[in-house]
Structure formats: structure tokens, C-alpha cells
PDB file of C-alpha atoms in Angstrom:
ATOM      1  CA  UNK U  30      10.771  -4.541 -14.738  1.00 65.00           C
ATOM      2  CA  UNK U  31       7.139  -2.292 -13.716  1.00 69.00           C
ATOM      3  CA  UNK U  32       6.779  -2.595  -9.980  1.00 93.00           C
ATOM      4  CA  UNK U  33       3.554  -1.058  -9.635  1.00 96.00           C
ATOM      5  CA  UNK U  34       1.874  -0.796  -6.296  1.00 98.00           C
ATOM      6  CA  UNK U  35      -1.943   0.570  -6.272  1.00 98.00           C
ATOM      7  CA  UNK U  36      -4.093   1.365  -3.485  1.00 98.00           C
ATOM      8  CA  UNK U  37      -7.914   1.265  -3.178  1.00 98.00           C
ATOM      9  CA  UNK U  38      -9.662   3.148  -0.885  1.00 98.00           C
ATOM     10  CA  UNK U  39     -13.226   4.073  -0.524  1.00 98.00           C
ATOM     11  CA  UNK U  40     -14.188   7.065  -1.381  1.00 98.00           C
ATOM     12  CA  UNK U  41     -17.648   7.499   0.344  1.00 97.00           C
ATOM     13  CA  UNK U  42     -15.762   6.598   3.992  1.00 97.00           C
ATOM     14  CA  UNK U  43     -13.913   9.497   3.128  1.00 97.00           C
ATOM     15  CA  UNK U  44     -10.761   6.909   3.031  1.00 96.00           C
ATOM     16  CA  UNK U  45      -8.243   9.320   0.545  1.00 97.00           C
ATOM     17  CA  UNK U  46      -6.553  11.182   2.927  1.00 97.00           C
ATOM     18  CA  UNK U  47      -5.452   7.729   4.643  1.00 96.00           C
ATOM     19  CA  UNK U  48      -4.901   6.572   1.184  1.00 97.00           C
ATOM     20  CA  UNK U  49      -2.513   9.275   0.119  1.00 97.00           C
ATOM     21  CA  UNK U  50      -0.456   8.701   3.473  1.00 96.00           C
ATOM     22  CA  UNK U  51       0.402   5.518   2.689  1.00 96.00           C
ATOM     23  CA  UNK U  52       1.209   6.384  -0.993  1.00 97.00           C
ATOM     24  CA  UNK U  53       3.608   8.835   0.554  1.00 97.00           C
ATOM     25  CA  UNK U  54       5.083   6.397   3.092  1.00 95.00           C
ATOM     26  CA  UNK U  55       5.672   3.595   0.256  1.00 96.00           C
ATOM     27  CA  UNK U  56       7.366   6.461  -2.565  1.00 96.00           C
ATOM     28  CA  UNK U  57       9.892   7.458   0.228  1.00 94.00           C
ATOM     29  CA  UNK U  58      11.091   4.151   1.459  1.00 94.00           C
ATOM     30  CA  UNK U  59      10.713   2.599  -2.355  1.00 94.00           C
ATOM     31  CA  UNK U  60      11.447   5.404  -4.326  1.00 92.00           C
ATOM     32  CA  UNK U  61      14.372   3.665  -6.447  1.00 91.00           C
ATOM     33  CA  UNK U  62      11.963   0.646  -7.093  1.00 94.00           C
ATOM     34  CA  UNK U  63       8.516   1.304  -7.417  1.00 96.00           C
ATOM     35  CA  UNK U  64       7.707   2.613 -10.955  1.00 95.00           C
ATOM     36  CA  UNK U  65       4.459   3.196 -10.469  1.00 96.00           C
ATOM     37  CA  UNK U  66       1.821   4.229  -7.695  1.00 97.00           C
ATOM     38  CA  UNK U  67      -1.556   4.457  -8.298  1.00 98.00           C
ATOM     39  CA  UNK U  68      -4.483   5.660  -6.234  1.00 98.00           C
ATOM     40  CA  UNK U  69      -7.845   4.202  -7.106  1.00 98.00           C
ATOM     41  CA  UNK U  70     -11.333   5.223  -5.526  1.00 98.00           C
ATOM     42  CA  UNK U  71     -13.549   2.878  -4.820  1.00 98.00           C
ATOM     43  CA  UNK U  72     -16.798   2.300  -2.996  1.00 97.00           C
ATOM     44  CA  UNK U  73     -18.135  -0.490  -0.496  1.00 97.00           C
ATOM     45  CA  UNK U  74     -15.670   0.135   2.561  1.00 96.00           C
ATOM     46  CA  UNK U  75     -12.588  -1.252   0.377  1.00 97.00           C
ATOM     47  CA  UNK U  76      -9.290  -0.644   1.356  1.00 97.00           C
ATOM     48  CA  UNK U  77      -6.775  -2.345  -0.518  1.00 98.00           C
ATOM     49  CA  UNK U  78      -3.236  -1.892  -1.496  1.00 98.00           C
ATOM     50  CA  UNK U  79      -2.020  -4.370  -4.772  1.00 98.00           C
ATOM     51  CA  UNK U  80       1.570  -4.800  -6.100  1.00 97.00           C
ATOM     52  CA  UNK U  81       1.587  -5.812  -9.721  1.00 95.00           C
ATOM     53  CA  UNK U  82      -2.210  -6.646  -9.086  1.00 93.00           C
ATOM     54  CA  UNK U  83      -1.293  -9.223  -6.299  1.00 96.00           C
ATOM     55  CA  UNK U  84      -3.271  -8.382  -3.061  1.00 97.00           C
ATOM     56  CA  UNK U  85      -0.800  -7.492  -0.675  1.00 96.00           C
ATOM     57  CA  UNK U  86      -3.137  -6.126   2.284  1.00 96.00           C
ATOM     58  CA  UNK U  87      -6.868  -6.168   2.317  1.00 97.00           C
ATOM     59  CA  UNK U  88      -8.782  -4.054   5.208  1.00 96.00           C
ATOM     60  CA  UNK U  89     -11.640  -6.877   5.147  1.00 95.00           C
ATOM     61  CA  UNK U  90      -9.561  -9.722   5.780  1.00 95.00           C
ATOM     62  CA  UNK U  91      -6.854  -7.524   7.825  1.00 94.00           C
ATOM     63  CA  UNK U  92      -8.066  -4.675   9.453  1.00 92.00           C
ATOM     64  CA  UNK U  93      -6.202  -1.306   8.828  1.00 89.00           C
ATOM     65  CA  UNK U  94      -2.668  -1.575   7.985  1.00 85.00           C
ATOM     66  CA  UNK U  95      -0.025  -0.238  10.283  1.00 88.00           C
ATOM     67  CA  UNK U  96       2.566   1.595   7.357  1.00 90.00           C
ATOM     68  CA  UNK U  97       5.589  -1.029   8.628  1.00 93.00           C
ATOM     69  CA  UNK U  98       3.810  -4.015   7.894  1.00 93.00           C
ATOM     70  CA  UNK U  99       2.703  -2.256   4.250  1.00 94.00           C
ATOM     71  CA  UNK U 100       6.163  -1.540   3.629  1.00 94.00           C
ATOM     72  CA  UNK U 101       7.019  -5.308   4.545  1.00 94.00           C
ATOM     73  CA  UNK U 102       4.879  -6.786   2.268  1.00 95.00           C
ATOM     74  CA  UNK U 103       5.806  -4.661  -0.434  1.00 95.00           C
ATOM     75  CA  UNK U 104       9.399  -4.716   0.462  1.00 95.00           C
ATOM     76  CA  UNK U 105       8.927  -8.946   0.083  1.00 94.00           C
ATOM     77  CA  UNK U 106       7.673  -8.402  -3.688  1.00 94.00           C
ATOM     78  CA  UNK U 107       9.614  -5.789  -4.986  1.00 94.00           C
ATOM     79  CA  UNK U 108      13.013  -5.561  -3.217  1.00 92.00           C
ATOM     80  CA  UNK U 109      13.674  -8.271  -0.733  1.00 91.00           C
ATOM     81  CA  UNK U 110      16.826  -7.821   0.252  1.00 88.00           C
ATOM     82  CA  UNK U 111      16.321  -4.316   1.259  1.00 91.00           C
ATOM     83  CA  UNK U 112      16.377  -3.079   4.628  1.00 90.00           C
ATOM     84  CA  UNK U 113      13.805  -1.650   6.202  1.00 89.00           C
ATOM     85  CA  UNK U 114      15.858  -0.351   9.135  1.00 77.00           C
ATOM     86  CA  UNK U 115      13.106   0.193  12.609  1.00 66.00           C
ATOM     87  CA  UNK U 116      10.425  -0.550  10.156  1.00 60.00           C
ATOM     88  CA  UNK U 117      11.977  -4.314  10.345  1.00 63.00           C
ATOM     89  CA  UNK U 118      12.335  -4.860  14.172  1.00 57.00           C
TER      90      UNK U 118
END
């Protein structure tokens, strides 16, 4: 099964390093279950991380993401019974 997670961040607010933090954070704690992670540039202030194309976080409606509740919502999709040790508390 592809669990792909992708996350778009603008590229005129200069958004990739923040991007590429979070790509990190996610390939560490998932790194037996994600298959894919994708970075995708984008313009217009987005920042938005997708799993399987689902929305999981969107800066608009959500502000900036804190990495535990990223990991949360991704854990939810593509391992839910994992433990997210501090990251769950």
C-alpha cells in the first residue's frame, strides 16, 4: 500500500527551508511507513501538507503547524496504532 505524504510550500515566502524540516521530522518518526515524500513549490502563501492527496493540514485554515500535531494527523492515516511517544501527550 503507497502512503505518500506531500508538502506544499510557497516558494516566493521563502517557505522551503520550513518545508524541508517537516519532511525531515515526518521520514524519522514514519520511516517504516511512508513510501513516499514529496516536496512541492508553490506560490500564493500556501502551505500545505497532503497524505495520499487528502489535506491533512492547511496554513490558511490552520495557521502554521506545530511538527506534533503534523505527525498526529499523519500518524491517524497511515499508522494508527503507532505511538507517538511525547509527541502524543
Amino acid at each position: 500500500m503507497t502512503q505518500r505524504v506531500e508538502i506544499e510550500y510557497c516558494t516566493r515566502c521563502r517557505w522551503l527551508p520550513r518545508a524541508a524540516w517537516l519532511a525531515q521530522e515526518l521520514l524519522t518518526t514514519f520511516e517504516a511507513e511512508l513510501t513516499e515524500l514529496a516536496l512541492k513549490p508553490g506560490t500564493g502563501g500556501v502551505f500545505v501538507v497532503r497524505v495520499d492527496d487528502e489535506v491533512v493540514w492547511d496554513r490558511r485554515e490552520q495557521g502554521f503547524p506545530e511538527p506534533t500535531a503534523v505527525k498526529r494527523a499523519v500518524r491517524d492515516r497511515v499508522a494508527p496504532g503507532k505511538s507517538l511517544g511525547h509527541s502524543d501527550g
